[in-house]
Short mmCIF file of N, CA, C and O in Angstrom, two decimals:
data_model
loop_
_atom_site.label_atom_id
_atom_site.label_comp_id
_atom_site.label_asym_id
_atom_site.label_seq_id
_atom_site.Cartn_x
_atom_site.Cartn_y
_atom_site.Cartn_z
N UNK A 636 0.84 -1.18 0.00
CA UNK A 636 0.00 0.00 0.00
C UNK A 636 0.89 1.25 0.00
O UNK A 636 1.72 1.55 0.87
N UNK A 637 0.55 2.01 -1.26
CA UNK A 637 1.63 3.40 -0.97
C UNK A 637 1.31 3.81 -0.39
O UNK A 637 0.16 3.49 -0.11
N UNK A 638 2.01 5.05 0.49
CA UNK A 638 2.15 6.18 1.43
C UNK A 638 1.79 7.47 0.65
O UNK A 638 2.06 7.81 -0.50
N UNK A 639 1.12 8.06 1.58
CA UNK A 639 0.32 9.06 0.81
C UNK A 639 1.58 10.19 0.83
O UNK A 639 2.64 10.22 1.45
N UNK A 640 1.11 10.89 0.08
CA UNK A 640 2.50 12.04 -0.44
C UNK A 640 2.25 12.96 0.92
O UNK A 640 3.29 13.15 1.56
N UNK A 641 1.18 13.50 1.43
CA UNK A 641 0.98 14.63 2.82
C UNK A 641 1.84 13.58 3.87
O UNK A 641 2.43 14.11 4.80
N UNK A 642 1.89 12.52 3.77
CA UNK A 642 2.10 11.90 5.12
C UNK A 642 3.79 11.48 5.32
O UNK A 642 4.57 11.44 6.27
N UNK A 643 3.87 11.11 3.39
CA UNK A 643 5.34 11.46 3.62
C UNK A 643 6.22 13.10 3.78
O UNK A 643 7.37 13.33 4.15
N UNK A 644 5.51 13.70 3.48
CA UNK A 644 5.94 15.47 3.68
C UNK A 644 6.08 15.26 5.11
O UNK A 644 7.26 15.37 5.45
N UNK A 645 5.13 14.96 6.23
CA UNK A 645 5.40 15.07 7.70
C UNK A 645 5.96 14.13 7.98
O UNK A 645 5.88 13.98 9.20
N UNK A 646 6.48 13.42 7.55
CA UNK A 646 7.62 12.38 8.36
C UNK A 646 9.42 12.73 7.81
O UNK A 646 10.47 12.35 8.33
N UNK A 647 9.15 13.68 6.46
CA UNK A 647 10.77 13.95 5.83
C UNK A 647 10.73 15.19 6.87
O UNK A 647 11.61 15.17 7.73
N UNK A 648 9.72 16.38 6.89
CA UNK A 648 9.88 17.96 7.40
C UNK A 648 10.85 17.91 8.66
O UNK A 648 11.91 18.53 8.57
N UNK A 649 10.54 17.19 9.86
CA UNK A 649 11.59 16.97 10.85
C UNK A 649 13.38 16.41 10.31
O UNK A 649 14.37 17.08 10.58
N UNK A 650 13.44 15.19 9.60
CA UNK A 650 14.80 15.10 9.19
C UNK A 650 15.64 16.49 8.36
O UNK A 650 16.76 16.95 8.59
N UNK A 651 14.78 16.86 7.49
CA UNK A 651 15.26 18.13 6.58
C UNK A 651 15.69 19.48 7.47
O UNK A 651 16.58 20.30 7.23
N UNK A 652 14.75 19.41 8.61
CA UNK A 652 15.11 20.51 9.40
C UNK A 652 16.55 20.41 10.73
O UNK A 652 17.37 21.21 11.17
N UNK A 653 16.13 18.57 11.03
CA UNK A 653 17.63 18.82 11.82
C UNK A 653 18.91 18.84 10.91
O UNK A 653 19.86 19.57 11.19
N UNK A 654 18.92 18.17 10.02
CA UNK A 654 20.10 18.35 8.69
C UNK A 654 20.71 19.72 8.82
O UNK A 654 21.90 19.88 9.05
N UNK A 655 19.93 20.62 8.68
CA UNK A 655 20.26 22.06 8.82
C UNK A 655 21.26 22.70 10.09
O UNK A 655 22.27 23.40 10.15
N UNK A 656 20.31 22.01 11.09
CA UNK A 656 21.37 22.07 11.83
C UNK A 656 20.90 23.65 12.68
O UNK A 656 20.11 24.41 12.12
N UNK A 657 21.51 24.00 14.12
CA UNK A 657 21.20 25.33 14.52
C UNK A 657 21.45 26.24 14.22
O UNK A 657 22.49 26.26 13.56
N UNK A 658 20.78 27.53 14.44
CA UNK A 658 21.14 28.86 13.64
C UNK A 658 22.52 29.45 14.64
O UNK A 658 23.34 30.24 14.18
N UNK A 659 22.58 28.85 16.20
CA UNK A 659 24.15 29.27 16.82
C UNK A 659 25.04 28.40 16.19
O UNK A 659 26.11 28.37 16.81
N UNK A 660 25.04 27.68 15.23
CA UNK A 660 25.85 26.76 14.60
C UNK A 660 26.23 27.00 13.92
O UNK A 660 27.25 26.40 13.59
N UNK A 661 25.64 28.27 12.97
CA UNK A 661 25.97 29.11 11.70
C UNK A 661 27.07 30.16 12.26
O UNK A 661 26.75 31.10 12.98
N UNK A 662 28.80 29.82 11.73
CA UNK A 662 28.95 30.45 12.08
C UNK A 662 29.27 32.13 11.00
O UNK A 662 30.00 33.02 11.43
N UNK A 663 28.72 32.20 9.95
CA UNK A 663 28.26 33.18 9.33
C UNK A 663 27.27 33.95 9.31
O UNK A 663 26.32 33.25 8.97
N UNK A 664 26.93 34.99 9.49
CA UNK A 664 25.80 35.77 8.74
C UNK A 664 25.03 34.95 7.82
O UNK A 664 25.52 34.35 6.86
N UNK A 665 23.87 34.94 8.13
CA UNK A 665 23.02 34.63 6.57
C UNK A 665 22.89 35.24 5.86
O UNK A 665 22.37 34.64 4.92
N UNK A 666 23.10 36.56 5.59
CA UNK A 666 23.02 37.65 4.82
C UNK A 666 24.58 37.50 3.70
O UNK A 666 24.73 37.90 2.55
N UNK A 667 25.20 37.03 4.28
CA UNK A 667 26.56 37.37 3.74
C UNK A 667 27.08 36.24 3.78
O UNK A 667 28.29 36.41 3.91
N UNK A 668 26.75 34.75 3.73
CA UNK A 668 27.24 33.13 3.78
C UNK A 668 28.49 33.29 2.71
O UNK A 668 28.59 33.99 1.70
N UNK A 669 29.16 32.60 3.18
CA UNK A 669 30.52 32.06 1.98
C UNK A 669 29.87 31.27 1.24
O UNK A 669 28.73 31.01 1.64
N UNK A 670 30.17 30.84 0.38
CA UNK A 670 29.54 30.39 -0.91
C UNK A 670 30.39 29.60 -1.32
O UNK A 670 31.49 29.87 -0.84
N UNK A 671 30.40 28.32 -2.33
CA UNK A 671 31.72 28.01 -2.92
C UNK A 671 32.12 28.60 -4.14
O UNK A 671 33.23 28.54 -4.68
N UNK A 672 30.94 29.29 -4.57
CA UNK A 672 31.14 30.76 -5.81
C UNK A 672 31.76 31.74 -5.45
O UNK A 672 32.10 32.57 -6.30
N UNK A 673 32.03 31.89 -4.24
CA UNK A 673 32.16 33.48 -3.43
C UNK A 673 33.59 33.17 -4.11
O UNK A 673 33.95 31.99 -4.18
N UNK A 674 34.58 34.39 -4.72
CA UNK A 674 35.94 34.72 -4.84
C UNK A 674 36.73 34.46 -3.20
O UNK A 674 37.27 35.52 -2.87
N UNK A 675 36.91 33.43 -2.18
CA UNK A 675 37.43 33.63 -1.10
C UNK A 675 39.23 34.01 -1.34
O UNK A 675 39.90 34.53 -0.45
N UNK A 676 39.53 33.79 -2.10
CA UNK A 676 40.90 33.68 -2.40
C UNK A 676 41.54 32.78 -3.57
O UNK A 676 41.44 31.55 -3.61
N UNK A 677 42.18 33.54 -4.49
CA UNK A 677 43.10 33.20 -5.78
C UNK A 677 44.17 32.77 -5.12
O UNK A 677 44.66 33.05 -4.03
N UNK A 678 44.62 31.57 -6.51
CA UNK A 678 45.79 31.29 -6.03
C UNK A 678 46.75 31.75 -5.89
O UNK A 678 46.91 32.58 -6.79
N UNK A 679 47.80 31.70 -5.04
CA UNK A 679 49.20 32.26 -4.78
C UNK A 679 48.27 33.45 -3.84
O UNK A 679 48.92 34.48 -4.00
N UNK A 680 47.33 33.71 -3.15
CA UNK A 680 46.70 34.75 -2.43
C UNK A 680 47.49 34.43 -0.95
O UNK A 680 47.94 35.36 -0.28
N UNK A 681 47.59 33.23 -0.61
CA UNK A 681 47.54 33.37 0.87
C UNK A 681 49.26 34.26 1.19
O UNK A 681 50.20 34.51 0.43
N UNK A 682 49.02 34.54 2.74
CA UNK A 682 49.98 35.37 3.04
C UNK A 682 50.15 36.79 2.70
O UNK A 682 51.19 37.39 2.93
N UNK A 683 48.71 37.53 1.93
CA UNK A 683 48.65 38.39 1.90
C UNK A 683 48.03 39.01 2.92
O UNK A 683 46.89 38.63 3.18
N UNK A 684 48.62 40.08 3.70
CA UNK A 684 47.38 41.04 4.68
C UNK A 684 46.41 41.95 4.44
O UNK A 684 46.45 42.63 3.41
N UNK A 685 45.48 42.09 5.28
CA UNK A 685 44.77 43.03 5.04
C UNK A 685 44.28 43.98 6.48
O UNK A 685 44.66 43.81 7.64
N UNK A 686 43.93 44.36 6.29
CA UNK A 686 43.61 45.29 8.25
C UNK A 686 41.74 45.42 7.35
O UNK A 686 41.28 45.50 6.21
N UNK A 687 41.07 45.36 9.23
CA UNK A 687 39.40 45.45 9.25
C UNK A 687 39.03 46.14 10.41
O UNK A 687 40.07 46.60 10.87
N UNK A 688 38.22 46.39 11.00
CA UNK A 688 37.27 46.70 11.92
C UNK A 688 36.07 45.67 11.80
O UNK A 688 35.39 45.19 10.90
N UNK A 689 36.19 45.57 13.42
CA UNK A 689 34.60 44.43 13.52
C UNK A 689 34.52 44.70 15.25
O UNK A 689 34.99 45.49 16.07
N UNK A 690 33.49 43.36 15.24
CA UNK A 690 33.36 43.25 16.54
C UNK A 690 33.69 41.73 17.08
O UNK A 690 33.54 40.89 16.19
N UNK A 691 34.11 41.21 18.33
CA UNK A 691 34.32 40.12 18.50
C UNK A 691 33.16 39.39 19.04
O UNK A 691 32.53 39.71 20.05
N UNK A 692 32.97 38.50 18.37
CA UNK A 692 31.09 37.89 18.93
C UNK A 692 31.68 36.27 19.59
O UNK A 692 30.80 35.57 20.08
N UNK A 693 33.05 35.74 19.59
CA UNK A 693 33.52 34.49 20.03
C UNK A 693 34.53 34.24 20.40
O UNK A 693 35.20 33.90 19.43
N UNK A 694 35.26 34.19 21.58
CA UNK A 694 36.63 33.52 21.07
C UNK A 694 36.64 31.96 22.14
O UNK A 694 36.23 31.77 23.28
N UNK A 695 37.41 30.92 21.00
CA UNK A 695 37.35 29.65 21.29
C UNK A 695 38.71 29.27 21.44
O UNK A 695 39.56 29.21 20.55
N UNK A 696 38.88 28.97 22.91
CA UNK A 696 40.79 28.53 23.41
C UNK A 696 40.72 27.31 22.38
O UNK A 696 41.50 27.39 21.42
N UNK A 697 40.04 26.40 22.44
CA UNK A 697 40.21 24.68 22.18
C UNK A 697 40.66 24.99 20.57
O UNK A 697 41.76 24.62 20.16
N UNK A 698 39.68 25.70 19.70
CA UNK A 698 39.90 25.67 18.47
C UNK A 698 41.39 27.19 18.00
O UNK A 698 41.94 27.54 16.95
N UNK A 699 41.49 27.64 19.44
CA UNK A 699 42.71 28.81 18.76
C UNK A 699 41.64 30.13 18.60
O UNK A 699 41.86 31.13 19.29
N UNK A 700 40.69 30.13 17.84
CA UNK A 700 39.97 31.28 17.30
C UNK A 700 39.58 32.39 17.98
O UNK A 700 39.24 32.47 19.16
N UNK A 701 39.67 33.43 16.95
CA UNK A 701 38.53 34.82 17.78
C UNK A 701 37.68 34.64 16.85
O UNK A 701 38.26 34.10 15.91
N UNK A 702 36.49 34.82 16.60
CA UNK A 702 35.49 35.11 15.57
C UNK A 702 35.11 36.76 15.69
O UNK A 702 35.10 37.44 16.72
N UNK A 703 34.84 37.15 14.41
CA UNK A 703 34.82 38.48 14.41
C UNK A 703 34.16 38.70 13.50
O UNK A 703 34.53 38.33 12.39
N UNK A 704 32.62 39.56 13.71
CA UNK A 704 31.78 40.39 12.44
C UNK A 704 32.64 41.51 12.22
O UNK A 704 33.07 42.27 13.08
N UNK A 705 32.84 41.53 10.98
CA UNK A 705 33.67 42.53 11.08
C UNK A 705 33.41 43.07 9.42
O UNK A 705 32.97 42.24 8.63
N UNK A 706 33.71 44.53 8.94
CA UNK A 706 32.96 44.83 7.45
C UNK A 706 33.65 44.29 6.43
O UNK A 706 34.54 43.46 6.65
N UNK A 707 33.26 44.76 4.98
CA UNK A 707 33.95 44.32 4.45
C UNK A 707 35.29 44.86 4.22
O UNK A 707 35.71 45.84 4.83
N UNK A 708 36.07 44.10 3.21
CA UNK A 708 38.02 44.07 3.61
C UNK A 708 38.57 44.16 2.13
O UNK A 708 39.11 43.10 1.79
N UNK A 709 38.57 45.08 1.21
CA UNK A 709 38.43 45.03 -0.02
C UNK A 709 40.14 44.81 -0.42
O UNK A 709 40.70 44.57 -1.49
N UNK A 710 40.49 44.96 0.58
CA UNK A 710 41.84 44.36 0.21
C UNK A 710 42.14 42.81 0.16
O UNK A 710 43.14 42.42 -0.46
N UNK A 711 41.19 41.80 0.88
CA UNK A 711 40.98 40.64 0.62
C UNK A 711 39.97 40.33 -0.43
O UNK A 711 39.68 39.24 -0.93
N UNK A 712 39.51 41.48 -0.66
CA UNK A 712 37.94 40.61 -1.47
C UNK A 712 36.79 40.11 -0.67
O UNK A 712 35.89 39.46 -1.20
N UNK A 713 36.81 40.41 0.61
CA UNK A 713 35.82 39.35 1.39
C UNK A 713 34.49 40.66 1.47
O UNK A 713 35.02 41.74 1.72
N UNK A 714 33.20 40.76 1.33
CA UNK A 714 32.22 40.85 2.27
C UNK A 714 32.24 41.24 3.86
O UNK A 714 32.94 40.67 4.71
N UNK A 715 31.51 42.13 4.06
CA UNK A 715 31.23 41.63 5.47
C UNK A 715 30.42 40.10 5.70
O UNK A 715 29.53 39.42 5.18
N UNK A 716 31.30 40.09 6.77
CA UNK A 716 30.62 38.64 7.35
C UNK A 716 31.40 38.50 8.85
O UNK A 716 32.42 39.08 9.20
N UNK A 717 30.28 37.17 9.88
CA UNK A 717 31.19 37.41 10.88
C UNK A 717 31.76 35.86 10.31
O UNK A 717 31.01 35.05 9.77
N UNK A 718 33.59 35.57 10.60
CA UNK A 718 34.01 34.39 10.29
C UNK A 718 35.15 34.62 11.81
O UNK A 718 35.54 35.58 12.47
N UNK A 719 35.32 33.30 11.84
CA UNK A 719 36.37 32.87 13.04
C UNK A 719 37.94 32.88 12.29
O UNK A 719 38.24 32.11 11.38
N UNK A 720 38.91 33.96 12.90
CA UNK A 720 40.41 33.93 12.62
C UNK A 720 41.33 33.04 13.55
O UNK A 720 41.11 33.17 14.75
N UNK A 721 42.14 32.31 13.26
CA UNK A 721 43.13 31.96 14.44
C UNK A 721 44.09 32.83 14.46
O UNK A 721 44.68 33.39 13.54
N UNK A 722 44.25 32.92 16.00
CA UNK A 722 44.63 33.59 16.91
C UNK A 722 45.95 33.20 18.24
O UNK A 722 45.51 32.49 19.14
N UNK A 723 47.21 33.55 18.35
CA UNK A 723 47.39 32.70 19.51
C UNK A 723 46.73 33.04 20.60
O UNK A 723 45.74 33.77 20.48
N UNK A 724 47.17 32.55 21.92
CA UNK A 724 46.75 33.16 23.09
C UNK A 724 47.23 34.03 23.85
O UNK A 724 47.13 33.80 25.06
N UNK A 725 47.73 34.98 23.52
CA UNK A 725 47.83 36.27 24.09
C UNK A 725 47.08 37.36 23.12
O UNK A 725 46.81 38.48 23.56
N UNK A 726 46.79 37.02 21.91
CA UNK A 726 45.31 37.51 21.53
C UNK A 726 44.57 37.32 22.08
O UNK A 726 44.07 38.28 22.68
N UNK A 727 43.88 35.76 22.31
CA UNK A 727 42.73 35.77 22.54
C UNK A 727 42.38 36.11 23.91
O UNK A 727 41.21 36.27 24.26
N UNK A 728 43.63 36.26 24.86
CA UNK A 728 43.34 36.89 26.28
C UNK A 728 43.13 38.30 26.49
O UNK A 728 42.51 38.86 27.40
N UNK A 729 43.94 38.94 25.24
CA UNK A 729 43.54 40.35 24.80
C UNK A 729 42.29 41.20 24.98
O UNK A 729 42.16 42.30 25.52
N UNK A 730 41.29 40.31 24.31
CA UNK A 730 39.58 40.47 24.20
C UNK A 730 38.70 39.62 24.80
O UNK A 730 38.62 38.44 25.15
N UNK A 731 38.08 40.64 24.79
CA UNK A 731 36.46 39.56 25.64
C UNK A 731 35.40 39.37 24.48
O UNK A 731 36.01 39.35 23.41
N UNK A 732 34.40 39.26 24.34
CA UNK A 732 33.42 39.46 23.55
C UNK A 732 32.85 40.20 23.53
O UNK A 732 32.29 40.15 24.63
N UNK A 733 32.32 41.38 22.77
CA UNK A 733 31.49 42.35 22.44
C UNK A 733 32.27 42.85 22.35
O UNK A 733 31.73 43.87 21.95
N UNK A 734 33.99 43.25 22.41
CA UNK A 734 34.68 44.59 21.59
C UNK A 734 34.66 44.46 20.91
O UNK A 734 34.50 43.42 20.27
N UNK A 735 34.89 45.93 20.53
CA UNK A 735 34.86 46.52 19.31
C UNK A 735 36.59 46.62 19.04
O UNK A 735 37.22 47.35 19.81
N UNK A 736 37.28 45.95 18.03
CA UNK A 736 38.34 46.13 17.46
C UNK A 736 39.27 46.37 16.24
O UNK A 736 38.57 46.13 15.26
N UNK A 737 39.99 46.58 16.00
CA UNK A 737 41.13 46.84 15.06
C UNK A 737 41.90 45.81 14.76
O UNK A 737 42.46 45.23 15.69
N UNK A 738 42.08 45.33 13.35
CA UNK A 738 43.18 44.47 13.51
C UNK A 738 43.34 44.06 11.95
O UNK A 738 42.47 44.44 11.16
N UNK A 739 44.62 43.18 11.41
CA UNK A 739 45.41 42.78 10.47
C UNK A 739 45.87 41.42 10.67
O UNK A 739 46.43 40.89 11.63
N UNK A 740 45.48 40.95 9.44
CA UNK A 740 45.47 39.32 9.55
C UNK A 740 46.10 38.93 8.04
O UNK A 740 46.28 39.72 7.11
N UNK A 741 46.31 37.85 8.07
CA UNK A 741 47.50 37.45 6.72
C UNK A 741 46.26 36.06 5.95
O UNK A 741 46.14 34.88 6.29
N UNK A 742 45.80 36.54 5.25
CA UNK A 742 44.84 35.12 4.41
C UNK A 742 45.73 33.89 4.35
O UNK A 742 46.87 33.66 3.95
N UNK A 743 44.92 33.32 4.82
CA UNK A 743 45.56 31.48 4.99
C UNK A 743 44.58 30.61 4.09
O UNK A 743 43.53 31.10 3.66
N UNK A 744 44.93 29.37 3.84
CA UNK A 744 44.35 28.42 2.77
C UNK A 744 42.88 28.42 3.66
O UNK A 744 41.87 28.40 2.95
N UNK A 745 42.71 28.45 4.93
CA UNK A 745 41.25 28.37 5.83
C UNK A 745 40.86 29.53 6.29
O UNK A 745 40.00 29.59 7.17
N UNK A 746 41.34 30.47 5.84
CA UNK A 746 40.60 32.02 6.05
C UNK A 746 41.32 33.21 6.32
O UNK A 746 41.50 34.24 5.67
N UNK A 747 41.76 32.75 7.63
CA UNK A 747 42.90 34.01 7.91
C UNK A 747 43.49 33.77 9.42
O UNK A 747 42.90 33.00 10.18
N UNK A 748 44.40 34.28 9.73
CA UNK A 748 45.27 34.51 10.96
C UNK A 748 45.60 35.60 11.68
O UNK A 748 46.81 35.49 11.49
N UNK A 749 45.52 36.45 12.29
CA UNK A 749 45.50 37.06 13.18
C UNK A 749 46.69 37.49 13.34
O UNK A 749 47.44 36.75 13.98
N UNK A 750 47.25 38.79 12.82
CA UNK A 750 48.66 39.27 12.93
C UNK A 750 48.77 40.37 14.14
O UNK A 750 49.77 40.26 14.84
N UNK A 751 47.84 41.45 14.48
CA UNK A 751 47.72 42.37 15.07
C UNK A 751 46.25 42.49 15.71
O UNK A 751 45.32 41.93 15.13
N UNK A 752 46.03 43.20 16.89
CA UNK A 752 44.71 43.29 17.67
C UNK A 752 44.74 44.28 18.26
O UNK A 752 45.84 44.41 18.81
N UNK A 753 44.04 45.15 18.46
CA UNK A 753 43.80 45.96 19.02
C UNK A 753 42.13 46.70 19.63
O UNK A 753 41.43 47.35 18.86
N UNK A 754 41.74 46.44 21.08
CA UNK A 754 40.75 46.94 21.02
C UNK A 754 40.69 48.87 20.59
O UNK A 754 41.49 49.79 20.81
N UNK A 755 39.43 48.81 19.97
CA UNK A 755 39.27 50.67 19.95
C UNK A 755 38.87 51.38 21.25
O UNK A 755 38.75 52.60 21.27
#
């Protein structure tokens, strides 16, 4: 006996939605998502710097990172977006969350690194 099409809609709607996964899980903007279209970086790019302003909305000892909304960086090519930089730890002891900061980072094959910090 087939399954009626309404009945399979309410038994996929729950799997489709945990797939997705949480919106604190996103760690991008939805407005501004990386893309695999997005230009993130040409080759021979990495090791170039760039300096931004943002704000710090994370920083994670275990993974190294600060995460930072921060605008866009037209010297990288990037969008605003908020993305997570690694950081050592005397950065990340530097800041708390919610400053507002300054800083210059060198594009790496996974985003970027953290050369300079400064709260404003």
């Amino acid at each position: 006996m087939p399954i009626p099409t309404r009945l399979k809609i309410l038994l996929a709607a729950p799997l489709a939605l945990a797939a997705c996964g949480s919106e604190a899980d996103n760690t991008y903007r939805n407005d501004t998502a990386m893309t695999a279209d997005m230009p993130m970086m040409q080759s021979g790019e990495t090791g170039v710097t760039a300096s931004a302003e943002g704000t710090v909305t994370k920083i994670d000892a275990t993974a190294g990172t600060i995460t930072i909304d921060h605008g866009p960086v037209p010297e990288a090519g990037w969008p605003a977006m908020t993305m997570g930089f690694t950081a050592d730890p005397a950065q990340r002891a530097s800041v708390t969350e919610g400053d507002k900061v300054n800083f210059t980072f060198r594009k790496t094959e996974g985003g970027g690194e953290i050369v300079s910090l400064a709260k404003k």
